[in-house]
Every structure is written in C-alpha cells, then in structure tokens.
Amino acid sequence: MFLKSIISILFFAFFSATIQAQKDSLNTKTRKDIKIEKGGDYDPLSPSKAAFYSAIFPGMGQVYNKKYWKTPIVWGAMGTSIYYYLNNNKEFKRYRTAYKLRKNNLIDEFTVDGVEIISEETLERAQDQLRENRDMSLLTTVILYVLQIVEASVNAHLLQFNTDDNLSFKPTFMNDPIYVEAPKVGLTIKYNF
C-alpha cells in the first residue's frame, strides 16, 4: 500500500512538472463580426433537403449533393436486397403450398408418380430457412434505406465544412540529433487555426 502511494505521488509529480501554461492566443469574435451572405457557401437547410430527397427516392439525396457516383451504389445495394426478399418470398410460398397440399393428402409438385422427392420434414425445414432469409432481406433493405438517408445528410453537412489551408493537420517525423548511435524517432503534430 505504501509503495503504491509513493509510485502514484511520483507519477503525479513527474507529469505535473511537464505541464506548461500557454498564453491565450485566441481572439474571439463577436456576433457582429460574422457575416453570412444569403448566396454564400453556408446553407443550413442543405442537410435536411438532402435527407428529405433521399427519403422520397433512394439516391436522390446523393444527386442533390452532387455525388453522382454514389447513386448507382445505393440503387444496386437496395435492388439486391429487394431481389433476395422477393426471391425468398416466392420460394417460401412454393414450399408452403407443397407442405399444405401434402398435409391434406393431395399431390404437390415434389411428388412424382406417387413418390415423394422431398420429405415432409425437409419441406418444414425449407420453409423455416426461407422465412428467415426473407425476413433478413427485409431487414437489410430497411437498414440500407435508413443508411442512405443518413449518408446524404452527413455528406451535406461535411460539404459545408471549412477546409482552407489554415485548418490543416500536418504530421512530421523528426530524428533525435543527440542520440546518433541509437537513433530515436519522434512524432510532432502541428496544427494551425
């Protein structure tokens, strides 16, 4: 216990000695200094328009943001999941109909010349699997629909983000000149406002 308290005190003392106060160099601007022109770059309704357009028709928000290459991706993803939903639903109904006919002692499509090609148990398992696949495809379609709406809105927000040269992040690598025999590499991160 005594050793832990000494270590924590030394740890705190070592790191508190390296903390340095810096002069406040930020000049805050008042509300009067900010000018937003009506036809300027900032449009606060742009993200909501993009989300609305995507909700109306998938991919339309991406077109509104002028990211035309994303539209076929949205259509392809949603079209694929809708295709699998429809295909699994069709196959589920096919096996469900055959199962119902067999339960009523009627001839179904999986009975040829009085011989059952697929057993009743297999029909039940196929129905369960196809129902699960159908439901998963529907869930995937809904998730993709919501995701493309969110993507259009976030993209519209990021298009208005200020990315001039004064807002830059430039990592640089510097060698330590003191230790020539055993070179050490450090990382310096500089950021400007």
Short mmCIF file of N, CA and C in Angstrom, two decimals:
data_model
loop_
_atom_site.label_atom_id
_atom_site.label_comp_id
_atom_site.label_asym_id
_atom_site.label_seq_id
_atom_site.Cartn_x
_atom_site.Cartn_y
_atom_site.Cartn_z
N MET A 1 0.83 -1.19 0.00
CA MET A 1 0.00 0.00 0.00
C MET A 1 0.87 1.25 0.00
N PHE A 2 1.92 1.23 0.83
CA PHE A 2 2.83 2.36 0.92
C PHE A 2 3.56 2.57 -0.39
N LEU A 3 3.96 1.48 -1.03
CA LEU A 3 4.67 1.54 -2.30
C LEU A 3 3.77 2.11 -3.40
N LYS A 4 2.50 1.72 -3.40
CA LYS A 4 1.56 2.25 -4.40
C LYS A 4 1.35 3.74 -4.25
N SER A 5 1.28 4.22 -3.00
CA SER A 5 1.09 5.66 -2.80
C SER A 5 2.32 6.44 -3.21
N ILE A 6 3.51 5.92 -2.97
CA ILE A 6 4.74 6.59 -3.38
C ILE A 6 4.82 6.64 -4.90
N ILE A 7 4.50 5.54 -5.55
CA ILE A 7 4.54 5.50 -7.02
C ILE A 7 3.53 6.47 -7.61
N SER A 8 2.33 6.53 -7.05
CA SER A 8 1.34 7.46 -7.59
C SER A 8 1.74 8.91 -7.35
N ILE A 9 2.36 9.22 -6.21
CA ILE A 9 2.83 10.60 -5.96
C ILE A 9 3.94 10.96 -6.92
N LEU A 10 4.91 10.06 -7.12
CA LEU A 10 6.00 10.34 -8.07
C LEU A 10 5.46 10.47 -9.50
N PHE A 11 4.53 9.62 -9.86
CA PHE A 11 3.93 9.70 -11.19
C PHE A 11 3.24 11.05 -11.39
N PHE A 12 2.46 11.47 -10.41
CA PHE A 12 1.76 12.76 -10.49
C PHE A 12 2.76 13.91 -10.52
N ALA A 13 3.81 13.85 -9.71
CA ALA A 13 4.80 14.92 -9.67
C ALA A 13 5.56 15.02 -10.99
N PHE A 14 5.90 13.86 -11.57
CA PHE A 14 6.64 13.86 -12.83
C PHE A 14 5.83 14.48 -13.95
N PHE A 15 4.56 14.08 -14.09
CA PHE A 15 3.75 14.59 -15.18
C PHE A 15 3.24 16.01 -14.94
N SER A 16 3.10 16.42 -13.68
CA SER A 16 2.67 17.79 -13.42
C SER A 16 3.81 18.77 -13.66
N ALA A 17 5.05 18.29 -13.56
CA ALA A 17 6.19 19.16 -13.82
C ALA A 17 6.34 19.45 -15.30
N THR A 18 5.83 18.59 -16.15
CA THR A 18 5.97 18.79 -17.59
C THR A 18 4.84 19.63 -18.17
N ILE A 19 3.82 19.90 -17.39
CA ILE A 19 2.71 20.71 -17.89
C ILE A 19 3.12 22.17 -17.87
N GLN A 20 2.91 22.84 -18.97
CA GLN A 20 3.28 24.25 -19.07
C GLN A 20 2.06 25.05 -19.45
N ALA A 21 1.95 26.21 -18.89
CA ALA A 21 0.86 27.10 -19.24
C ALA A 21 1.20 27.81 -20.53
N GLN A 22 0.22 28.06 -21.34
CA GLN A 22 0.43 28.76 -22.59
C GLN A 22 -0.37 30.04 -22.61
N LYS A 23 0.15 30.99 -23.34
CA LYS A 23 -0.54 32.26 -23.48
C LYS A 23 -1.76 32.08 -24.37
N ASP A 24 -2.86 32.66 -23.96
CA ASP A 24 -4.09 32.55 -24.74
C ASP A 24 -3.94 33.40 -25.99
N SER A 25 -3.88 32.77 -27.13
CA SER A 25 -3.67 33.50 -28.38
C SER A 25 -4.93 33.54 -29.23
N LEU A 26 -6.03 33.07 -28.70
CA LEU A 26 -7.26 33.07 -29.48
C LEU A 26 -7.97 34.41 -29.32
N ASN A 27 -8.29 34.98 -30.42
CA ASN A 27 -9.07 36.21 -30.40
C ASN A 27 -10.51 35.85 -30.72
N THR A 28 -11.37 36.04 -29.77
CA THR A 28 -12.76 35.68 -30.00
C THR A 28 -13.45 36.80 -30.76
N LYS A 29 -14.34 36.41 -31.65
CA LYS A 29 -15.08 37.38 -32.45
C LYS A 29 -16.47 37.52 -31.88
N THR A 30 -16.97 38.70 -31.97
CA THR A 30 -18.33 38.91 -31.52
C THR A 30 -19.29 38.54 -32.63
N ARG A 31 -20.53 38.48 -32.30
CA ARG A 31 -21.57 38.09 -33.26
C ARG A 31 -21.66 39.09 -34.42
N LYS A 32 -21.28 40.34 -34.19
CA LYS A 32 -21.35 41.36 -35.24
C LYS A 32 -20.32 41.14 -36.34
N ASP A 33 -19.22 40.45 -35.99
CA ASP A 33 -18.15 40.23 -36.97
C ASP A 33 -18.48 39.12 -37.97
N ILE A 34 -19.41 38.25 -37.64
CA ILE A 34 -19.73 37.12 -38.51
C ILE A 34 -20.72 37.57 -39.57
N LYS A 35 -20.34 37.33 -40.81
CA LYS A 35 -21.20 37.71 -41.92
C LYS A 35 -21.54 36.47 -42.72
N ILE A 36 -22.81 36.21 -42.85
CA ILE A 36 -23.28 35.09 -43.66
C ILE A 36 -24.14 35.67 -44.77
N GLU A 37 -23.65 35.54 -45.96
CA GLU A 37 -24.40 36.06 -47.11
C GLU A 37 -25.47 35.07 -47.49
N LYS A 38 -26.53 35.58 -48.06
CA LYS A 38 -27.65 34.72 -48.44
C LYS A 38 -27.24 33.73 -49.53
N GLY A 39 -26.41 34.14 -50.45
CA GLY A 39 -25.99 33.25 -51.53
C GLY A 39 -24.64 32.63 -51.26
N GLY A 40 -24.17 32.65 -50.01
CA GLY A 40 -22.85 32.15 -49.66
C GLY A 40 -22.77 30.65 -49.65
N ASP A 41 -21.66 30.16 -49.10
CA ASP A 41 -21.41 28.73 -49.08
C ASP A 41 -22.22 28.00 -48.03
N TYR A 42 -22.64 28.70 -46.96
CA TYR A 42 -23.31 28.02 -45.86
C TYR A 42 -24.81 28.05 -46.07
N ASP A 43 -25.42 26.86 -46.16
CA ASP A 43 -26.86 26.73 -46.29
C ASP A 43 -27.34 25.77 -45.20
N PRO A 44 -27.95 26.31 -44.12
CA PRO A 44 -28.34 25.43 -43.01
C PRO A 44 -29.41 24.42 -43.36
N LEU A 45 -30.16 24.64 -44.42
CA LEU A 45 -31.20 23.70 -44.81
C LEU A 45 -30.72 22.60 -45.75
N SER A 46 -29.48 22.69 -46.20
CA SER A 46 -28.96 21.72 -47.15
C SER A 46 -28.99 20.28 -46.63
N PRO A 47 -28.56 19.99 -45.40
CA PRO A 47 -28.62 18.61 -44.92
C PRO A 47 -30.05 18.07 -44.82
N SER A 48 -30.97 18.92 -44.39
CA SER A 48 -32.36 18.43 -44.29
C SER A 48 -32.96 18.21 -45.67
N LYS A 49 -32.59 19.02 -46.65
CA LYS A 49 -33.07 18.80 -48.02
C LYS A 49 -32.53 17.48 -48.57
N ALA A 50 -31.24 17.24 -48.34
CA ALA A 50 -30.63 16.01 -48.83
C ALA A 50 -31.30 14.79 -48.19
N ALA A 51 -31.56 14.86 -46.89
CA ALA A 51 -32.23 13.75 -46.20
C ALA A 51 -33.65 13.57 -46.72
N PHE A 52 -34.35 14.67 -46.96
CA PHE A 52 -35.72 14.59 -47.46
C PHE A 52 -35.75 13.97 -48.85
N TYR A 53 -34.85 14.42 -49.72
CA TYR A 53 -34.82 13.86 -51.07
C TYR A 53 -34.48 12.37 -51.05
N SER A 54 -33.58 11.96 -50.16
CA SER A 54 -33.24 10.54 -50.06
C SER A 54 -34.40 9.72 -49.51
N ALA A 55 -35.19 10.34 -48.64
CA ALA A 55 -36.35 9.63 -48.08
C ALA A 55 -37.43 9.45 -49.15
N ILE A 56 -37.58 10.45 -50.02
CA ILE A 56 -38.58 10.37 -51.09
C ILE A 56 -38.20 9.30 -52.11
N PHE A 57 -36.95 9.38 -52.59
CA PHE A 57 -36.48 8.42 -53.58
C PHE A 57 -35.03 8.09 -53.27
N PRO A 58 -34.70 6.83 -52.99
CA PRO A 58 -33.33 6.47 -52.63
C PRO A 58 -32.33 6.89 -53.71
N GLY A 59 -31.27 7.55 -53.27
CA GLY A 59 -30.23 8.02 -54.18
C GLY A 59 -30.42 9.46 -54.60
N MET A 60 -31.58 10.02 -54.39
CA MET A 60 -31.83 11.40 -54.81
C MET A 60 -31.07 12.41 -53.94
N GLY A 61 -30.86 12.09 -52.67
CA GLY A 61 -30.06 12.95 -51.80
C GLY A 61 -28.61 13.00 -52.24
N GLN A 62 -28.09 11.88 -52.73
CA GLN A 62 -26.73 11.86 -53.24
C GLN A 62 -26.62 12.71 -54.52
N VAL A 63 -27.66 12.68 -55.34
CA VAL A 63 -27.68 13.53 -56.53
C VAL A 63 -27.74 15.00 -56.11
N TYR A 64 -28.54 15.30 -55.10
CA TYR A 64 -28.63 16.68 -54.60
C TYR A 64 -27.28 17.17 -54.10
N ASN A 65 -26.50 16.29 -53.49
CA ASN A 65 -25.17 16.66 -53.00
C ASN A 65 -24.12 16.65 -54.11
N LYS A 66 -24.53 16.34 -55.32
CA LYS A 66 -23.65 16.26 -56.49
C LYS A 66 -22.60 15.16 -56.35
N LYS A 67 -22.96 14.09 -55.67
CA LYS A 67 -22.13 12.89 -55.55
C LYS A 67 -22.79 11.82 -56.41
N TYR A 68 -22.74 12.03 -57.70
CA TYR A 68 -23.47 11.18 -58.64
C TYR A 68 -23.00 9.73 -58.63
N TRP A 69 -21.74 9.49 -58.32
CA TRP A 69 -21.20 8.14 -58.35
C TRP A 69 -21.79 7.27 -57.24
N LYS A 70 -22.35 7.88 -56.19
CA LYS A 70 -22.93 7.09 -55.11
C LYS A 70 -24.32 6.56 -55.44
N THR A 71 -25.00 7.19 -56.37
CA THR A 71 -26.37 6.81 -56.70
C THR A 71 -26.48 5.36 -57.21
N PRO A 72 -25.65 4.93 -58.16
CA PRO A 72 -25.75 3.52 -58.58
C PRO A 72 -25.42 2.53 -57.47
N ILE A 73 -24.56 2.93 -56.53
CA ILE A 73 -24.25 2.05 -55.41
C ILE A 73 -25.48 1.88 -54.53
N VAL A 74 -26.18 2.98 -54.26
CA VAL A 74 -27.41 2.92 -53.45
C VAL A 74 -28.45 2.06 -54.15
N TRP A 75 -28.65 2.32 -55.43
CA TRP A 75 -29.65 1.55 -56.18
C TRP A 75 -29.28 0.07 -56.24
N GLY A 76 -28.00 -0.23 -56.46
CA GLY A 76 -27.56 -1.62 -56.53
C GLY A 76 -27.73 -2.35 -55.20
N ALA A 77 -27.37 -1.69 -54.11
CA ALA A 77 -27.50 -2.31 -52.79
C ALA A 77 -28.95 -2.56 -52.45
N MET A 78 -29.79 -1.56 -52.65
CA MET A 78 -31.20 -1.74 -52.32
C MET A 78 -31.88 -2.71 -53.29
N GLY A 79 -31.51 -2.64 -54.56
CA GLY A 79 -32.09 -3.56 -55.55
C GLY A 79 -31.73 -5.01 -55.26
N THR A 80 -30.49 -5.23 -54.81
CA THR A 80 -30.07 -6.59 -54.49
C THR A 80 -30.85 -7.15 -53.30
N SER A 81 -30.99 -6.33 -52.26
CA SER A 81 -31.72 -6.82 -51.09
C SER A 81 -33.20 -7.02 -51.40
N ILE A 82 -33.79 -6.17 -52.25
CA ILE A 82 -35.19 -6.35 -52.65
C ILE A 82 -35.34 -7.60 -53.50
N TYR A 83 -34.38 -7.84 -54.38
CA TYR A 83 -34.41 -9.05 -55.21
C TYR A 83 -34.41 -10.30 -54.34
N TYR A 84 -33.51 -10.35 -53.35
CA TYR A 84 -33.45 -11.52 -52.48
C TYR A 84 -34.70 -11.65 -51.63
N TYR A 85 -35.29 -10.54 -51.23
CA TYR A 85 -36.55 -10.61 -50.48
C TYR A 85 -37.64 -11.25 -51.35
N LEU A 86 -37.78 -10.76 -52.58
CA LEU A 86 -38.83 -11.29 -53.47
C LEU A 86 -38.58 -12.76 -53.82
N ASN A 87 -37.33 -13.10 -54.07
CA ASN A 87 -36.99 -14.48 -54.42
C ASN A 87 -37.26 -15.43 -53.24
N ASN A 88 -36.83 -15.05 -52.05
CA ASN A 88 -37.07 -15.90 -50.88
C ASN A 88 -38.56 -16.00 -50.55
N ASN A 89 -39.30 -14.93 -50.75
CA ASN A 89 -40.74 -14.95 -50.51
C ASN A 89 -41.44 -15.90 -51.50
N LYS A 90 -41.01 -15.85 -52.76
CA LYS A 90 -41.60 -16.74 -53.78
C LYS A 90 -41.32 -18.21 -53.46
N GLU A 91 -40.08 -18.50 -53.09
CA GLU A 91 -39.71 -19.87 -52.75
C GLU A 91 -40.41 -20.33 -51.46
N PHE A 92 -40.55 -19.43 -50.50
CA PHE A 92 -41.27 -19.77 -49.27
C PHE A 92 -42.71 -20.16 -49.57
N LYS A 93 -43.37 -19.37 -50.41
CA LYS A 93 -44.77 -19.67 -50.76
C LYS A 93 -44.86 -20.99 -51.52
N ARG A 94 -43.87 -21.29 -52.33
CA ARG A 94 -43.86 -22.54 -53.10
C ARG A 94 -43.78 -23.74 -52.15
N TYR A 95 -42.84 -23.70 -51.21
CA TYR A 95 -42.70 -24.80 -50.26
C TYR A 95 -43.87 -24.85 -49.29
N ARG A 96 -44.42 -23.69 -48.93
CA ARG A 96 -45.57 -23.66 -48.03
C ARG A 96 -46.78 -24.30 -48.69
N THR A 97 -47.00 -24.01 -49.96
CA THR A 97 -48.11 -24.60 -50.70
C THR A 97 -47.94 -26.12 -50.79
N ALA A 98 -46.73 -26.57 -51.10
CA ALA A 98 -46.47 -28.01 -51.18
C ALA A 98 -46.70 -28.68 -49.83
N TYR A 99 -46.30 -28.03 -48.75
CA TYR A 99 -46.49 -28.60 -47.41
C TYR A 99 -47.98 -28.71 -47.08
N LYS A 100 -48.74 -27.67 -47.41
CA LYS A 100 -50.19 -27.70 -47.13
C LYS A 100 -50.88 -28.79 -47.95
N LEU A 101 -50.49 -28.92 -49.22
CA LEU A 101 -51.09 -29.96 -50.05
C LEU A 101 -50.77 -31.35 -49.50
N ARG A 102 -49.54 -31.54 -49.08
CA ARG A 102 -49.15 -32.85 -48.57
C ARG A 102 -49.88 -33.17 -47.25
N LYS A 103 -50.09 -32.17 -46.42
CA LYS A 103 -50.82 -32.37 -45.17
C LYS A 103 -52.28 -32.77 -45.42
N ASN A 104 -52.85 -32.30 -46.54
CA ASN A 104 -54.23 -32.64 -46.90
C ASN A 104 -54.31 -33.86 -47.82
N ASN A 105 -53.21 -34.62 -47.90
CA ASN A 105 -53.13 -35.84 -48.72
C ASN A 105 -53.43 -35.58 -50.19
N LEU A 106 -52.94 -34.46 -50.70
CA LEU A 106 -53.06 -34.13 -52.12
C LEU A 106 -51.68 -34.19 -52.76
N ILE A 107 -51.67 -34.22 -54.07
CA ILE A 107 -50.40 -34.31 -54.80
C ILE A 107 -49.81 -32.90 -54.94
N ASP A 108 -48.55 -32.78 -54.58
CA ASP A 108 -47.85 -31.49 -54.70
C ASP A 108 -46.79 -31.60 -55.78
N GLU A 109 -46.06 -30.52 -56.02
CA GLU A 109 -45.07 -30.51 -57.10
C GLU A 109 -43.84 -31.35 -56.79
N PHE A 110 -43.62 -31.72 -55.54
CA PHE A 110 -42.48 -32.53 -55.15
C PHE A 110 -42.85 -34.01 -55.03
N THR A 111 -43.99 -34.40 -55.58
CA THR A 111 -44.40 -35.80 -55.63
C THR A 111 -44.52 -36.20 -57.10
N VAL A 112 -43.70 -37.14 -57.53
CA VAL A 112 -43.69 -37.59 -58.92
C VAL A 112 -44.07 -39.07 -58.95
N ASP A 113 -45.17 -39.39 -59.64
CA ASP A 113 -45.66 -40.77 -59.78
C ASP A 113 -45.85 -41.44 -58.41
N GLY A 114 -46.36 -40.69 -57.48
CA GLY A 114 -46.64 -41.24 -56.14
C GLY A 114 -45.42 -41.34 -55.25
N VAL A 115 -44.26 -40.94 -55.73
CA VAL A 115 -43.03 -40.99 -54.93
C VAL A 115 -42.68 -39.57 -54.48
N GLU A 116 -42.49 -39.42 -53.18
CA GLU A 116 -42.14 -38.10 -52.63
C GLU A 116 -40.64 -37.85 -52.83
N ILE A 117 -40.32 -36.83 -53.62
CA ILE A 117 -38.92 -36.47 -53.87
C ILE A 117 -38.33 -35.80 -52.62
N ILE A 118 -39.14 -34.96 -51.98
CA ILE A 118 -38.71 -34.24 -50.77
C ILE A 118 -39.64 -34.66 -49.64
N SER A 119 -39.06 -34.98 -48.51
CA SER A 119 -39.87 -35.42 -47.38
C SER A 119 -40.60 -34.24 -46.73
N GLU A 120 -41.57 -34.59 -45.90
CA GLU A 120 -42.35 -33.57 -45.22
C GLU A 120 -41.48 -32.76 -44.24
N GLU A 121 -40.57 -33.45 -43.62
CA GLU A 121 -39.66 -32.77 -42.68
C GLU A 121 -38.76 -31.77 -43.42
N THR A 122 -38.30 -32.13 -44.61
CA THR A 122 -37.48 -31.23 -45.42
C THR A 122 -38.28 -30.02 -45.86
N LEU A 123 -39.56 -30.22 -46.18
CA LEU A 123 -40.41 -29.09 -46.54
C LEU A 123 -40.55 -28.12 -45.37
N GLU A 124 -40.67 -28.64 -44.15
CA GLU A 124 -40.77 -27.78 -42.97
C GLU A 124 -39.49 -26.99 -42.75
N ARG A 125 -38.35 -27.69 -42.86
CA ARG A 125 -37.07 -27.00 -42.67
C ARG A 125 -36.82 -25.96 -43.76
N ALA A 126 -37.22 -26.26 -44.99
CA ALA A 126 -37.06 -25.30 -46.09
C ALA A 126 -37.91 -24.06 -45.84
N GLN A 127 -39.11 -24.25 -45.35
CA GLN A 127 -39.98 -23.10 -45.04
C GLN A 127 -39.34 -22.21 -43.97
N ASP A 128 -38.84 -22.85 -42.91
CA ASP A 128 -38.22 -22.08 -41.83
C ASP A 128 -37.01 -21.29 -42.33
N GLN A 129 -36.17 -21.94 -43.12
CA GLN A 129 -34.97 -21.28 -43.63
C GLN A 129 -35.32 -20.15 -44.59
N LEU A 130 -36.28 -20.39 -45.48
CA LEU A 130 -36.67 -19.35 -46.43
C LEU A 130 -37.37 -18.19 -45.74
N ARG A 131 -38.13 -18.45 -44.71
CA ARG A 131 -38.77 -17.37 -43.95
C ARG A 131 -37.70 -16.51 -43.27
N GLU A 132 -36.71 -17.18 -42.70
CA GLU A 132 -35.61 -16.45 -42.05
C GLU A 132 -34.83 -15.61 -43.06
N ASN A 133 -34.54 -16.18 -44.21
CA ASN A 133 -33.83 -15.43 -45.26
C ASN A 133 -34.65 -14.25 -45.76
N ARG A 134 -35.96 -14.47 -45.92
CA ARG A 134 -36.84 -13.39 -46.37
C ARG A 134 -36.87 -12.24 -45.36
N ASP A 135 -37.00 -12.58 -44.09
CA ASP A 135 -37.03 -11.56 -43.06
C ASP A 135 -35.70 -10.81 -42.97
N MET A 136 -34.60 -11.53 -43.13
CA MET A 136 -33.28 -10.89 -43.10
C MET A 136 -33.10 -9.95 -44.30
N SER A 137 -33.61 -10.33 -45.44
CA SER A 137 -33.54 -9.47 -46.62
C SER A 137 -34.37 -8.20 -46.42
N LEU A 138 -35.53 -8.33 -45.79
CA LEU A 138 -36.35 -7.16 -45.50
C LEU A 138 -35.64 -6.24 -44.52
N LEU A 139 -35.03 -6.81 -43.49
CA LEU A 139 -34.29 -6.01 -42.52
C LEU A 139 -33.11 -5.30 -43.18
N THR A 140 -32.42 -5.99 -44.07
CA THR A 140 -31.31 -5.40 -44.80
C THR A 140 -31.78 -4.24 -45.66
N THR A 141 -32.93 -4.39 -46.31
CA THR A 141 -33.47 -3.32 -47.15
C THR A 141 -33.79 -2.09 -46.31
N VAL A 142 -34.40 -2.29 -45.16
CA VAL A 142 -34.74 -1.16 -44.29
C VAL A 142 -33.48 -0.48 -43.77
N ILE A 143 -32.49 -1.26 -43.37
CA ILE A 143 -31.23 -0.68 -42.88
C ILE A 143 -30.53 0.11 -43.97
N LEU A 144 -30.49 -0.43 -45.18
CA LEU A 144 -29.86 0.30 -46.30
C LEU A 144 -30.62 1.58 -46.63
N TYR A 145 -31.94 1.55 -46.54
CA TYR A 145 -32.75 2.73 -46.80
C TYR A 145 -32.43 3.84 -45.79
N VAL A 146 -32.38 3.48 -44.51
CA VAL A 146 -32.07 4.47 -43.48
C VAL A 146 -30.62 4.93 -43.61
N LEU A 147 -29.72 4.03 -43.91
CA LEU A 147 -28.31 4.36 -44.03
C LEU A 147 -28.06 5.35 -45.17
N GLN A 148 -28.74 5.19 -46.30
CA GLN A 148 -28.51 6.13 -47.40
C GLN A 148 -29.10 7.51 -47.09
N ILE A 149 -30.16 7.57 -46.27
CA ILE A 149 -30.69 8.87 -45.83
C ILE A 149 -29.68 9.56 -44.92
N VAL A 150 -29.13 8.81 -43.96
CA VAL A 150 -28.14 9.38 -43.05
C VAL A 150 -26.89 9.79 -43.81
N GLU A 151 -26.46 8.99 -44.76
CA GLU A 151 -25.26 9.32 -45.54
C GLU A 151 -25.45 10.61 -46.32
N ALA A 152 -26.61 10.81 -46.91
CA ALA A 152 -26.85 12.04 -47.67
C ALA A 152 -26.84 13.25 -46.75
N SER A 153 -27.43 13.12 -45.57
CA SER A 153 -27.46 14.24 -44.63
C SER A 153 -26.06 14.57 -44.11
N VAL A 154 -25.30 13.56 -43.72
CA VAL A 154 -23.95 13.79 -43.22
C VAL A 154 -23.06 14.36 -44.31
N ASN A 155 -23.20 13.87 -45.52
CA ASN A 155 -22.41 14.38 -46.63
C ASN A 155 -22.73 15.85 -46.89
N ALA A 156 -24.00 16.23 -46.79
CA ALA A 156 -24.37 17.63 -46.98
C ALA A 156 -23.78 18.49 -45.86
N HIS A 157 -23.71 17.97 -44.64
CA HIS A 157 -23.06 18.70 -43.55
C HIS A 157 -21.58 18.89 -43.84
N LEU A 158 -20.92 17.82 -44.27
CA LEU A 158 -19.48 17.87 -44.48
C LEU A 158 -19.10 18.72 -45.70
N LEU A 159 -19.99 18.86 -46.66
CA LEU A 159 -19.69 19.71 -47.80
C LEU A 159 -19.57 21.17 -47.39
N GLN A 160 -20.19 21.55 -46.27
CA GLN A 160 -20.14 22.92 -45.80
C GLN A 160 -19.01 23.15 -44.80
N PHE A 161 -18.24 22.12 -44.52
CA PHE A 161 -17.16 22.20 -43.55
C PHE A 161 -16.00 23.01 -44.12
N ASN A 162 -15.44 23.89 -43.32
CA ASN A 162 -14.35 24.75 -43.76
C ASN A 162 -13.05 23.95 -43.83
N THR A 163 -12.47 23.87 -45.02
CA THR A 163 -11.24 23.11 -45.20
C THR A 163 -10.16 23.95 -45.88
N ASP A 164 -10.02 25.22 -45.48
CA ASP A 164 -8.97 26.02 -46.09
C ASP A 164 -7.60 25.64 -45.51
N ASP A 165 -6.53 26.26 -46.01
CA ASP A 165 -5.17 25.88 -45.64
C ASP A 165 -4.83 26.21 -44.19
N ASN A 166 -5.50 27.15 -43.58
CA ASN A 166 -5.22 27.48 -42.19
C ASN A 166 -5.75 26.43 -41.23
N LEU A 167 -6.66 25.59 -41.68
CA LEU A 167 -7.16 24.47 -40.88
C LEU A 167 -6.53 23.20 -41.42
N SER A 168 -5.31 22.94 -41.04
CA SER A 168 -4.62 21.78 -41.59
C SER A 168 -4.01 20.96 -40.47
N PHE A 169 -3.81 19.72 -40.76
CA PHE A 169 -3.21 18.77 -39.84
C PHE A 169 -2.05 18.13 -40.57
N LYS A 170 -0.81 18.48 -40.17
CA LYS A 170 0.36 18.01 -40.89
C LYS A 170 1.31 17.29 -39.95
N PRO A 171 1.26 15.97 -39.90
CA PRO A 171 2.22 15.25 -39.06
C PRO A 171 3.60 15.25 -39.72
N THR A 172 4.64 15.44 -38.91
CA THR A 172 6.01 15.41 -39.42
C THR A 172 6.85 14.51 -38.53
N PHE A 173 7.78 13.80 -39.10
CA PHE A 173 8.68 12.92 -38.38
C PHE A 173 10.05 13.61 -38.26
N MET A 174 10.61 13.60 -37.04
CA MET A 174 11.91 14.24 -36.81
C MET A 174 12.81 13.26 -36.07
N ASN A 175 14.07 13.16 -36.51
CA ASN A 175 15.06 12.32 -35.82
C ASN A 175 15.64 13.09 -34.66
N ASP A 176 16.03 12.37 -33.60
CA ASP A 176 16.65 12.98 -32.44
C ASP A 176 18.14 13.15 -32.72
N PRO A 177 18.65 14.39 -32.82
CA PRO A 177 20.07 14.59 -33.20
C PRO A 177 21.04 14.28 -32.07
N ILE A 178 20.61 14.16 -30.83
CA ILE A 178 21.52 13.91 -29.72
C ILE A 178 22.03 12.47 -29.73
N TYR A 179 21.12 11.51 -29.97
CA TYR A 179 21.49 10.11 -29.95
C TYR A 179 21.74 9.63 -31.38
N VAL A 180 22.99 9.79 -31.81
CA VAL A 180 23.34 9.41 -33.17
C VAL A 180 23.54 7.91 -33.29
N GLU A 181 24.15 7.28 -32.25
CA GLU A 181 24.43 5.85 -32.31
C GLU A 181 23.14 5.03 -32.33
N ALA A 182 22.21 5.42 -31.47
CA ALA A 182 20.93 4.71 -31.38
C ALA A 182 19.84 5.70 -31.76
N PRO A 183 19.53 5.79 -33.05
CA PRO A 183 18.56 6.80 -33.46
C PRO A 183 17.17 6.53 -32.89
N LYS A 184 16.54 7.58 -32.45
CA LYS A 184 15.17 7.52 -31.96
C LYS A 184 14.31 8.39 -32.86
N VAL A 185 13.12 7.95 -33.06
CA VAL A 185 12.20 8.70 -33.94
C VAL A 185 11.05 9.20 -33.09
N GLY A 186 10.73 10.46 -33.24
CA GLY A 186 9.60 11.05 -32.52
C GLY A 186 8.56 11.55 -33.49
N LEU A 187 7.45 11.93 -32.99
CA LEU A 187 6.35 12.40 -33.83
C LEU A 187 5.92 13.77 -33.31
N THR A 188 5.90 14.73 -34.20
CA THR A 188 5.45 16.07 -33.87
C THR A 188 4.20 16.37 -34.69
N ILE A 189 3.19 16.83 -34.02
CA ILE A 189 1.95 17.18 -34.71
C ILE A 189 1.75 18.69 -34.57
N LYS A 190 1.63 19.36 -35.69
CA LYS A 190 1.41 20.80 -35.69
C LYS A 190 0.03 21.08 -36.26
N TYR A 191 -0.66 21.95 -35.61
CA TYR A 191 -1.97 22.34 -36.13
C TYR A 191 -2.10 23.85 -36.03
N ASN A 192 -2.71 24.42 -37.03
CA ASN A 192 -2.89 25.88 -37.12
C ASN A 192 -4.37 26.19 -37.22
N PHE A 193 -4.74 27.33 -36.67
CA PHE A 193 -6.12 27.80 -36.79
C PHE A 193 -6.15 29.07 -37.60
#
